[in-house]
Amino acid sequence: MIVTTPFSGRQAPGLPRLPTPPSGWPIGSYDTYEEAQRAVDYLADNDFAVQDVTIVGVDLMLVERVIGRLSWGKVLGTGALSGAWFGLFVGLLLGMFASPEGMSYSPVLVGLIAGVFFGAVFAALSYASTRGRRDFSSSSQLVAGRYDVLCQPRNAEEGRNLLAKLAMGSAGAS
C-alpha cells in the first residue's frame, strides 16, 4: 500500500500532486468503511482493474471518544512513565558508546531518572496550562456517514455488475 500526502517525497504514479476531488461514477455505497473495503477486495479477487477505483468518505465527522477522567496522579504517572521510556532509551545509547571497555550502566540510570523527572514536569506543566478545562483523555477519529466506491467510466458498468453479484450473494447468505 502506498500512502501519500501532498508534502511527501514519494508519489504514486498517475495520481495528482495536490489534493483534488475524486472522479468517477458511483458503483456502490456502503454504511461502513469495512463494507467498502470488502467490496473493493471482491473486485480485486475477480480480476477487476482496481486502479480505477476510489473509496470516498462522504459526510465527514470528527469523533472524539472519551477514554477517562484525568487527575493529577494519572497525569504525573503517565508523564513519568513516558519520560522513563525515553530516558531509558537515551541512557542505553549513551551507555553503549560511553565506555571503550563495554557497556556502562551509570548513563542508563541517569537517563532513566532524568526521564522520569522531566516527563513528570512537562506533563504537569501541560496539564496545569489547561486550568481544568479539559479534565479527560480522549481519542479522535475521522469517520464518514457513508462510503462511496467510485470507478472510472471505462470500467464502471463491469464494477457495478460485480458489486451487484456481491450484494446478492450477501443477501442470500443472511
Short mmCIF file of N, CA and C in Angstrom, two decimals:
data_model
loop_
_atom_site.label_atom_id
_atom_site.label_comp_id
_atom_site.label_asym_id
_atom_site.label_seq_id
_atom_site.Cartn_x
_atom_site.Cartn_y
_atom_site.Cartn_z
N MET A 1 0.85 -1.17 0.00
CA MET A 1 0.00 0.00 0.00
C MET A 1 0.89 1.23 0.00
N ILE A 2 0.62 2.17 -0.88
CA ILE A 2 1.35 3.43 -0.94
C ILE A 2 0.45 4.52 -0.37
N VAL A 3 0.89 5.13 0.69
CA VAL A 3 0.15 6.23 1.28
C VAL A 3 0.94 7.50 0.98
N THR A 4 0.29 8.47 0.39
CA THR A 4 0.99 9.70 0.04
C THR A 4 0.28 10.89 0.64
N THR A 5 1.03 11.95 0.79
CA THR A 5 0.47 13.24 1.19
C THR A 5 0.95 14.26 0.17
N PRO A 6 0.34 15.43 0.13
CA PRO A 6 0.81 16.44 -0.82
C PRO A 6 2.24 16.88 -0.55
N PHE A 7 2.75 16.57 0.64
CA PHE A 7 4.08 17.05 1.02
C PHE A 7 5.12 15.95 1.05
N SER A 8 4.72 14.69 0.82
CA SER A 8 5.68 13.60 0.89
C SER A 8 6.51 13.54 -0.38
N GLY A 9 7.67 12.93 -0.27
CA GLY A 9 8.56 12.81 -1.41
C GLY A 9 8.09 11.75 -2.40
N ARG A 10 7.49 10.66 -1.90
CA ARG A 10 7.03 9.57 -2.77
C ARG A 10 5.68 9.90 -3.36
N GLN A 11 5.53 9.61 -4.60
CA GLN A 11 4.26 9.89 -5.29
C GLN A 11 3.86 8.65 -6.07
N ALA A 12 2.64 8.19 -5.86
CA ALA A 12 2.14 7.06 -6.64
C ALA A 12 1.96 7.51 -8.08
N PRO A 13 2.35 6.68 -9.04
CA PRO A 13 2.25 7.08 -10.44
C PRO A 13 0.82 7.34 -10.86
N GLY A 14 0.61 8.42 -11.61
CA GLY A 14 -0.70 8.74 -12.15
C GLY A 14 -1.61 9.52 -11.22
N LEU A 15 -1.20 9.72 -9.96
CA LEU A 15 -2.03 10.47 -9.03
C LEU A 15 -1.66 11.95 -9.06
N PRO A 16 -2.66 12.82 -8.84
CA PRO A 16 -2.36 14.26 -8.84
C PRO A 16 -1.45 14.63 -7.67
N ARG A 17 -0.63 15.66 -7.86
CA ARG A 17 0.32 16.08 -6.83
C ARG A 17 -0.37 16.82 -5.68
N LEU A 18 -1.42 17.57 -5.98
CA LEU A 18 -2.13 18.31 -4.96
C LEU A 18 -3.48 17.64 -4.68
N PRO A 19 -4.04 17.88 -3.49
CA PRO A 19 -5.35 17.29 -3.21
C PRO A 19 -6.39 17.75 -4.23
N THR A 20 -7.11 16.79 -4.80
CA THR A 20 -8.14 17.09 -5.81
C THR A 20 -9.39 16.28 -5.48
N PRO A 21 -10.56 16.77 -5.85
CA PRO A 21 -11.78 15.98 -5.64
C PRO A 21 -11.70 14.68 -6.44
N PRO A 22 -12.34 13.63 -5.94
CA PRO A 22 -12.30 12.36 -6.65
C PRO A 22 -13.12 12.43 -7.93
N SER A 23 -12.78 11.57 -8.86
CA SER A 23 -13.56 11.50 -10.10
C SER A 23 -14.02 10.07 -10.30
N GLY A 24 -15.03 9.91 -11.11
CA GLY A 24 -15.53 8.57 -11.42
C GLY A 24 -17.02 8.49 -11.18
N TRP A 25 -17.57 7.37 -11.55
CA TRP A 25 -19.00 7.12 -11.40
C TRP A 25 -19.21 6.24 -10.18
N PRO A 26 -20.28 6.49 -9.42
CA PRO A 26 -20.55 5.64 -8.26
C PRO A 26 -20.95 4.23 -8.69
N ILE A 27 -20.30 3.23 -8.10
CA ILE A 27 -20.66 1.84 -8.40
C ILE A 27 -21.14 1.11 -7.14
N GLY A 28 -21.03 1.77 -5.99
CA GLY A 28 -21.50 1.18 -4.74
C GLY A 28 -21.47 2.20 -3.63
N SER A 29 -22.34 2.03 -2.64
CA SER A 29 -22.38 2.92 -1.48
C SER A 29 -22.57 2.06 -0.23
N TYR A 30 -21.80 2.34 0.82
CA TYR A 30 -21.77 1.47 1.99
C TYR A 30 -21.82 2.29 3.27
N ASP A 31 -22.38 1.70 4.32
CA ASP A 31 -22.51 2.38 5.60
C ASP A 31 -21.20 2.44 6.37
N THR A 32 -20.32 1.46 6.17
CA THR A 32 -19.06 1.42 6.91
C THR A 32 -17.88 1.31 5.95
N TYR A 33 -16.73 1.74 6.42
CA TYR A 33 -15.51 1.62 5.62
C TYR A 33 -15.18 0.15 5.38
N GLU A 34 -15.44 -0.68 6.38
CA GLU A 34 -15.16 -2.11 6.25
C GLU A 34 -15.93 -2.72 5.08
N GLU A 35 -17.20 -2.32 4.91
CA GLU A 35 -18.00 -2.83 3.79
C GLU A 35 -17.45 -2.34 2.45
N ALA A 36 -17.04 -1.07 2.38
CA ALA A 36 -16.47 -0.53 1.14
C ALA A 36 -15.16 -1.24 0.82
N GLN A 37 -14.35 -1.47 1.83
CA GLN A 37 -13.08 -2.17 1.64
C GLN A 37 -13.33 -3.60 1.16
N ARG A 38 -14.34 -4.26 1.73
CA ARG A 38 -14.69 -5.61 1.30
C ARG A 38 -15.13 -5.63 -0.15
N ALA A 39 -15.87 -4.60 -0.58
CA ALA A 39 -16.33 -4.51 -1.97
C ALA A 39 -15.14 -4.38 -2.92
N VAL A 40 -14.19 -3.52 -2.58
CA VAL A 40 -13.01 -3.34 -3.44
C VAL A 40 -12.17 -4.61 -3.44
N ASP A 41 -12.07 -5.28 -2.31
CA ASP A 41 -11.34 -6.53 -2.25
C ASP A 41 -12.01 -7.58 -3.14
N TYR A 42 -13.35 -7.59 -3.14
CA TYR A 42 -14.09 -8.51 -4.02
C TYR A 42 -13.79 -8.20 -5.48
N LEU A 43 -13.76 -6.92 -5.83
CA LEU A 43 -13.41 -6.54 -7.20
C LEU A 43 -12.01 -7.04 -7.56
N ALA A 44 -11.06 -6.86 -6.64
CA ALA A 44 -9.69 -7.30 -6.89
C ALA A 44 -9.62 -8.82 -7.05
N ASP A 45 -10.38 -9.54 -6.22
CA ASP A 45 -10.40 -11.01 -6.31
C ASP A 45 -10.98 -11.50 -7.63
N ASN A 46 -11.78 -10.65 -8.29
CA ASN A 46 -12.39 -11.01 -9.57
C ASN A 46 -11.67 -10.36 -10.74
N ASP A 47 -10.40 -10.06 -10.57
CA ASP A 47 -9.53 -9.52 -11.62
C ASP A 47 -10.04 -8.22 -12.23
N PHE A 48 -10.69 -7.41 -11.43
CA PHE A 48 -11.16 -6.10 -11.87
C PHE A 48 -10.00 -5.10 -11.80
N ALA A 49 -10.00 -4.10 -12.64
CA ALA A 49 -8.94 -3.08 -12.67
C ALA A 49 -9.14 -2.11 -11.48
N VAL A 50 -8.69 -2.54 -10.30
CA VAL A 50 -8.94 -1.74 -9.09
C VAL A 50 -8.17 -0.42 -9.07
N GLN A 51 -7.20 -0.24 -9.96
CA GLN A 51 -6.51 1.05 -10.02
C GLN A 51 -7.45 2.16 -10.49
N ASP A 52 -8.61 1.79 -11.04
CA ASP A 52 -9.62 2.77 -11.46
C ASP A 52 -10.63 3.08 -10.35
N VAL A 53 -10.45 2.51 -9.18
CA VAL A 53 -11.43 2.60 -8.09
C VAL A 53 -10.94 3.56 -7.01
N THR A 54 -11.89 4.29 -6.42
CA THR A 54 -11.61 5.20 -5.31
C THR A 54 -12.69 5.01 -4.26
N ILE A 55 -12.28 4.94 -3.00
CA ILE A 55 -13.24 4.93 -1.89
C ILE A 55 -13.31 6.35 -1.36
N VAL A 56 -14.52 6.90 -1.29
CA VAL A 56 -14.71 8.28 -0.86
C VAL A 56 -15.60 8.30 0.38
N GLY A 57 -15.08 8.87 1.45
CA GLY A 57 -15.88 9.07 2.65
C GLY A 57 -16.71 10.33 2.48
N VAL A 58 -18.02 10.24 2.67
CA VAL A 58 -18.94 11.36 2.49
C VAL A 58 -19.53 11.72 3.85
N ASP A 59 -19.83 13.00 4.05
CA ASP A 59 -20.35 13.50 5.33
C ASP A 59 -19.37 13.20 6.46
N LEU A 60 -18.18 13.77 6.35
CA LEU A 60 -17.13 13.50 7.34
C LEU A 60 -17.46 14.09 8.70
N MET A 61 -17.06 13.35 9.74
CA MET A 61 -17.25 13.77 11.12
C MET A 61 -15.97 13.49 11.89
N LEU A 62 -15.64 14.38 12.81
CA LEU A 62 -14.55 14.11 13.74
C LEU A 62 -15.20 13.59 15.01
N VAL A 63 -14.91 12.34 15.35
CA VAL A 63 -15.50 11.71 16.52
C VAL A 63 -14.43 11.63 17.60
N GLU A 64 -14.72 12.22 18.75
CA GLU A 64 -13.80 12.18 19.88
C GLU A 64 -14.42 11.32 20.96
N ARG A 65 -13.80 10.17 21.20
CA ARG A 65 -14.31 9.24 22.21
C ARG A 65 -13.57 9.47 23.52
N VAL A 66 -14.32 9.74 24.57
CA VAL A 66 -13.72 10.00 25.87
C VAL A 66 -13.28 8.67 26.48
N ILE A 67 -12.02 8.61 26.87
CA ILE A 67 -11.45 7.39 27.42
C ILE A 67 -11.59 7.35 28.94
N GLY A 68 -11.35 8.49 29.57
CA GLY A 68 -11.44 8.51 31.03
C GLY A 68 -11.19 9.89 31.59
N ARG A 69 -11.34 9.98 32.89
CA ARG A 69 -11.14 11.24 33.61
C ARG A 69 -9.67 11.40 33.93
N LEU A 70 -9.16 12.62 33.85
CA LEU A 70 -7.78 12.91 34.22
C LEU A 70 -7.72 13.41 35.65
N SER A 71 -6.67 13.03 36.33
CA SER A 71 -6.39 13.54 37.67
C SER A 71 -4.89 13.83 37.71
N TRP A 72 -4.48 14.56 38.74
CA TRP A 72 -3.06 14.87 38.85
C TRP A 72 -2.23 13.59 38.93
N GLY A 73 -2.72 12.60 39.64
CA GLY A 73 -1.99 11.34 39.77
C GLY A 73 -1.80 10.65 38.42
N LYS A 74 -2.88 10.58 37.62
CA LYS A 74 -2.77 9.96 36.29
C LYS A 74 -1.83 10.74 35.38
N VAL A 75 -1.95 12.07 35.43
CA VAL A 75 -1.11 12.90 34.57
C VAL A 75 0.36 12.73 34.93
N LEU A 76 0.68 12.82 36.22
CA LEU A 76 2.08 12.69 36.65
C LEU A 76 2.61 11.28 36.39
N GLY A 77 1.78 10.27 36.65
CA GLY A 77 2.21 8.89 36.41
C GLY A 77 2.47 8.61 34.94
N THR A 78 1.57 9.06 34.09
CA THR A 78 1.74 8.86 32.65
C THR A 78 2.95 9.62 32.13
N GLY A 79 3.12 10.86 32.59
CA GLY A 79 4.28 11.65 32.18
C GLY A 79 5.58 11.02 32.63
N ALA A 80 5.61 10.53 33.89
CA ALA A 80 6.82 9.89 34.42
C ALA A 80 7.14 8.61 33.64
N LEU A 81 6.11 7.83 33.34
CA LEU A 81 6.33 6.59 32.59
C LEU A 81 6.83 6.86 31.18
N SER A 82 6.22 7.84 30.52
CA SER A 82 6.66 8.21 29.18
C SER A 82 8.10 8.72 29.21
N GLY A 83 8.40 9.56 30.17
CA GLY A 83 9.77 10.06 30.32
C GLY A 83 10.76 8.96 30.65
N ALA A 84 10.31 7.97 31.43
CA ALA A 84 11.20 6.86 31.79
C ALA A 84 11.61 6.07 30.56
N TRP A 85 10.65 5.81 29.67
CA TRP A 85 10.98 5.08 28.45
C TRP A 85 12.00 5.84 27.60
N PHE A 86 11.74 7.15 27.44
CA PHE A 86 12.67 7.95 26.63
C PHE A 86 14.03 8.03 27.31
N GLY A 87 14.04 8.26 28.61
CA GLY A 87 15.31 8.32 29.36
C GLY A 87 16.07 7.01 29.30
N LEU A 88 15.35 5.90 29.39
CA LEU A 88 15.99 4.58 29.29
C LEU A 88 16.62 4.39 27.92
N PHE A 89 15.90 4.79 26.88
CA PHE A 89 16.43 4.68 25.51
C PHE A 89 17.71 5.51 25.35
N VAL A 90 17.66 6.77 25.77
CA VAL A 90 18.84 7.63 25.66
C VAL A 90 19.97 7.09 26.52
N GLY A 91 19.65 6.64 27.74
CA GLY A 91 20.68 6.09 28.62
C GLY A 91 21.35 4.85 28.04
N LEU A 92 20.55 3.98 27.41
CA LEU A 92 21.12 2.79 26.78
C LEU A 92 22.06 3.16 25.63
N LEU A 93 21.64 4.13 24.83
CA LEU A 93 22.52 4.57 23.73
C LEU A 93 23.82 5.15 24.27
N LEU A 94 23.71 6.01 25.26
CA LEU A 94 24.92 6.60 25.84
C LEU A 94 25.77 5.54 26.52
N GLY A 95 25.13 4.58 27.20
CA GLY A 95 25.87 3.53 27.89
C GLY A 95 26.63 2.62 26.94
N MET A 96 26.09 2.38 25.76
CA MET A 96 26.77 1.50 24.79
C MET A 96 28.01 2.16 24.21
N PHE A 97 27.97 3.50 24.07
CA PHE A 97 29.07 4.17 23.38
C PHE A 97 29.94 5.03 24.30
N ALA A 98 29.61 5.09 25.59
CA ALA A 98 30.35 5.97 26.51
C ALA A 98 31.68 5.38 26.94
N SER A 99 31.74 4.09 27.07
CA SER A 99 32.94 3.47 27.60
C SER A 99 33.57 2.55 26.56
N PRO A 100 34.89 2.68 26.35
CA PRO A 100 35.54 1.81 25.35
C PRO A 100 35.62 0.35 25.78
N GLU A 101 35.53 0.06 27.10
CA GLU A 101 35.64 -1.33 27.55
C GLU A 101 34.32 -2.08 27.63
N GLY A 102 33.23 -1.47 27.15
CA GLY A 102 31.95 -2.18 27.14
C GLY A 102 30.81 -1.32 27.65
N MET A 103 29.74 -1.98 27.98
CA MET A 103 28.52 -1.30 28.42
C MET A 103 28.73 -0.67 29.79
N SER A 104 28.34 0.60 29.90
CA SER A 104 28.39 1.30 31.18
C SER A 104 26.95 1.55 31.62
N TYR A 105 26.65 1.20 32.88
CA TYR A 105 25.27 1.29 33.35
C TYR A 105 24.92 2.61 34.03
N SER A 106 25.90 3.42 34.36
CA SER A 106 25.58 4.70 35.01
C SER A 106 24.81 5.65 34.08
N PRO A 107 25.13 5.75 32.79
CA PRO A 107 24.31 6.60 31.92
C PRO A 107 22.86 6.10 31.80
N VAL A 108 22.67 4.78 31.89
CA VAL A 108 21.33 4.22 31.82
C VAL A 108 20.52 4.68 33.03
N LEU A 109 21.12 4.60 34.20
CA LEU A 109 20.45 5.02 35.43
C LEU A 109 20.17 6.52 35.43
N VAL A 110 21.16 7.31 35.02
CA VAL A 110 20.97 8.76 34.96
C VAL A 110 19.88 9.11 33.94
N GLY A 111 19.90 8.47 32.78
CA GLY A 111 18.88 8.71 31.76
C GLY A 111 17.49 8.35 32.25
N LEU A 112 17.37 7.24 32.95
CA LEU A 112 16.09 6.81 33.48
C LEU A 112 15.55 7.81 34.51
N ILE A 113 16.39 8.21 35.45
CA ILE A 113 15.96 9.16 36.49
C ILE A 113 15.61 10.51 35.89
N ALA A 114 16.46 11.00 34.98
CA ALA A 114 16.19 12.30 34.34
C ALA A 114 14.91 12.22 33.50
N GLY A 115 14.70 11.10 32.82
CA GLY A 115 13.50 10.93 32.02
C GLY A 115 12.24 10.96 32.87
N VAL A 116 12.26 10.27 34.00
CA VAL A 116 11.10 10.27 34.91
C VAL A 116 10.83 11.69 35.40
N PHE A 117 11.88 12.38 35.82
CA PHE A 117 11.71 13.74 36.35
C PHE A 117 11.16 14.70 35.28
N PHE A 118 11.83 14.76 34.14
CA PHE A 118 11.39 15.70 33.10
C PHE A 118 10.04 15.31 32.49
N GLY A 119 9.77 14.02 32.36
CA GLY A 119 8.47 13.58 31.86
C GLY A 119 7.35 14.05 32.78
N ALA A 120 7.55 13.89 34.10
CA ALA A 120 6.53 14.32 35.06
C ALA A 120 6.39 15.84 35.05
N VAL A 121 7.50 16.57 34.98
CA VAL A 121 7.45 18.04 34.98
C VAL A 121 6.72 18.56 33.74
N PHE A 122 7.07 18.06 32.58
CA PHE A 122 6.43 18.54 31.35
C PHE A 122 4.94 18.16 31.30
N ALA A 123 4.59 16.98 31.79
CA ALA A 123 3.18 16.59 31.84
C ALA A 123 2.42 17.49 32.80
N ALA A 124 3.02 17.82 33.94
CA ALA A 124 2.37 18.71 34.91
C ALA A 124 2.17 20.10 34.34
N LEU A 125 3.18 20.62 33.65
CA LEU A 125 3.05 21.95 33.04
C LEU A 125 1.95 21.96 31.97
N SER A 126 1.90 20.92 31.18
CA SER A 126 0.89 20.83 30.13
C SER A 126 -0.51 20.75 30.73
N TYR A 127 -0.69 19.93 31.75
CA TYR A 127 -2.00 19.76 32.39
C TYR A 127 -2.41 21.04 33.12
N ALA A 128 -1.45 21.68 33.79
CA ALA A 128 -1.76 22.92 34.52
C ALA A 128 -2.17 24.03 33.56
N SER A 129 -1.62 24.02 32.36
CA SER A 129 -1.94 25.09 31.40
C SER A 129 -3.40 25.03 30.92
N THR A 130 -4.05 23.88 31.06
CA THR A 130 -5.46 23.77 30.66
C THR A 130 -6.40 24.39 31.70
N ARG A 131 -5.91 24.61 32.91
CA ARG A 131 -6.69 25.22 34.01
C ARG A 131 -8.04 24.53 34.21
N GLY A 132 -8.04 23.21 34.17
CA GLY A 132 -9.26 22.45 34.46
C GLY A 132 -10.30 22.42 33.35
N ARG A 133 -9.98 22.98 32.18
CA ARG A 133 -10.94 22.99 31.08
C ARG A 133 -10.98 21.68 30.32
N ARG A 134 -10.04 20.82 30.59
CA ARG A 134 -10.02 19.54 29.88
C ARG A 134 -9.53 18.46 30.84
N ASP A 135 -10.42 18.03 31.72
CA ASP A 135 -10.07 17.03 32.73
C ASP A 135 -10.43 15.62 32.27
N PHE A 136 -10.20 15.34 31.01
CA PHE A 136 -10.46 14.00 30.48
C PHE A 136 -9.46 13.70 29.37
N SER A 137 -9.27 12.42 29.12
CA SER A 137 -8.44 11.99 27.99
C SER A 137 -9.38 11.41 26.94
N SER A 138 -8.96 11.52 25.69
CA SER A 138 -9.83 11.06 24.61
C SER A 138 -9.01 10.61 23.42
N SER A 139 -9.71 10.00 22.50
CA SER A 139 -9.11 9.55 21.25
C SER A 139 -9.97 10.07 20.10
N SER A 140 -9.35 10.69 19.11
CA SER A 140 -10.10 11.27 17.99
C SER A 140 -9.96 10.40 16.74
N GLN A 141 -11.02 10.39 15.96
CA GLN A 141 -11.04 9.60 14.73
C GLN A 141 -11.89 10.32 13.70
N LEU A 142 -11.44 10.33 12.46
CA LEU A 142 -12.21 10.90 11.36
C LEU A 142 -13.03 9.78 10.73
N VAL A 143 -14.36 9.92 10.73
CA VAL A 143 -15.25 8.90 10.15
C VAL A 143 -16.21 9.57 9.17
N ALA A 144 -16.83 8.76 8.35
CA ALA A 144 -17.77 9.28 7.36
C ALA A 144 -19.16 8.70 7.61
N GLY A 145 -20.17 9.43 7.16
CA GLY A 145 -21.53 8.96 7.27
C GLY A 145 -21.80 7.80 6.32
N ARG A 146 -21.12 7.80 5.18
CA ARG A 146 -21.20 6.69 4.23
C ARG A 146 -19.92 6.69 3.39
N TYR A 147 -19.70 5.58 2.73
CA TYR A 147 -18.50 5.41 1.89
C TYR A 147 -18.95 5.00 0.50
N ASP A 148 -18.64 5.86 -0.48
CA ASP A 148 -18.98 5.57 -1.86
C ASP A 148 -17.77 4.98 -2.57
N VAL A 149 -18.01 3.99 -3.40
CA VAL A 149 -16.96 3.42 -4.24
C VAL A 149 -17.18 3.98 -5.64
N LEU A 150 -16.19 4.72 -6.12
CA LEU A 150 -16.26 5.31 -7.46
C LEU A 150 -15.34 4.54 -8.39
N CYS A 151 -15.68 4.58 -9.67
CA CYS A 151 -14.85 3.92 -10.68
C CYS A 151 -14.80 4.79 -11.92
N GLN A 152 -13.70 4.76 -12.61
CA GLN A 152 -13.58 5.50 -13.86
C GLN A 152 -14.61 4.94 -14.85
N PRO A 153 -15.18 5.81 -15.68
CA PRO A 153 -16.28 5.40 -16.58
C PRO A 153 -15.98 4.18 -17.44
N ARG A 154 -14.74 4.01 -17.86
CA ARG A 154 -14.43 2.91 -18.78
C ARG A 154 -14.71 1.53 -18.17
N ASN A 155 -14.71 1.41 -16.84
CA ASN A 155 -14.95 0.12 -16.19
C ASN A 155 -16.12 0.14 -15.21
N ALA A 156 -16.85 1.24 -15.17
CA ALA A 156 -17.90 1.40 -14.15
C ALA A 156 -19.00 0.36 -14.27
N GLU A 157 -19.44 0.06 -15.47
CA GLU A 157 -20.54 -0.89 -15.65
C GLU A 157 -20.13 -2.28 -15.17
N GLU A 158 -18.93 -2.70 -15.51
CA GLU A 158 -18.45 -4.01 -15.07
C GLU A 158 -18.34 -4.04 -13.54
N GLY A 159 -17.84 -2.95 -12.96
CA GLY A 159 -17.72 -2.88 -11.50
C GLY A 159 -19.07 -2.94 -10.82
N ARG A 160 -20.03 -2.21 -11.36
CA ARG A 160 -21.39 -2.21 -10.80
C ARG A 160 -21.98 -3.63 -10.85
N ASN A 161 -21.77 -4.33 -11.96
CA ASN A 161 -22.29 -5.70 -12.10
C ASN A 161 -21.66 -6.65 -11.08
N LEU A 162 -20.34 -6.52 -10.89
CA LEU A 162 -19.66 -7.38 -9.91
C LEU A 162 -20.17 -7.10 -8.49
N LEU A 163 -20.33 -5.82 -8.17
CA LEU A 163 -20.79 -5.48 -6.82
C LEU A 163 -22.24 -5.88 -6.60
N ALA A 164 -23.03 -5.91 -7.66
CA ALA A 164 -24.41 -6.42 -7.56
C ALA A 164 -24.38 -7.91 -7.22
N LYS A 165 -23.47 -8.67 -7.84
CA LYS A 165 -23.31 -10.10 -7.52
C LYS A 165 -22.91 -10.28 -6.07
N LEU A 166 -22.00 -9.43 -5.60
CA LEU A 166 -21.57 -9.48 -4.19
C LEU A 166 -22.76 -9.22 -3.27
N ALA A 167 -23.55 -8.21 -3.58
CA ALA A 167 -24.71 -7.86 -2.75
C ALA A 167 -25.74 -9.00 -2.75
N MET A 168 -25.97 -9.60 -3.91
CA MET A 168 -26.94 -10.70 -3.97
C MET A 168 -26.43 -11.92 -3.22
N GLY A 169 -25.13 -12.14 -3.26
CA GLY A 169 -24.54 -13.25 -2.50
C GLY A 169 -24.63 -13.01 -1.02
N SER A 170 -24.47 -11.76 -0.59
CA SER A 170 -24.57 -11.41 0.83
C SER A 170 -26.00 -11.51 1.31
N ALA A 171 -26.97 -11.09 0.46
CA ALA A 171 -28.37 -11.13 0.85
C ALA A 171 -28.84 -12.57 0.98
N GLY A 172 -28.33 -13.43 0.11
CA GLY A 172 -28.73 -14.83 0.18
C GLY A 172 -28.13 -15.55 1.36
N ALA A 173 -26.95 -15.08 1.86
CA ALA A 173 -26.29 -15.73 2.98
C ALA A 173 -26.87 -15.30 4.31
N SER A 174 -27.64 -14.20 4.35
CA SER A 174 -28.16 -13.70 5.62
C SER A 174 -29.28 -14.53 6.17
#
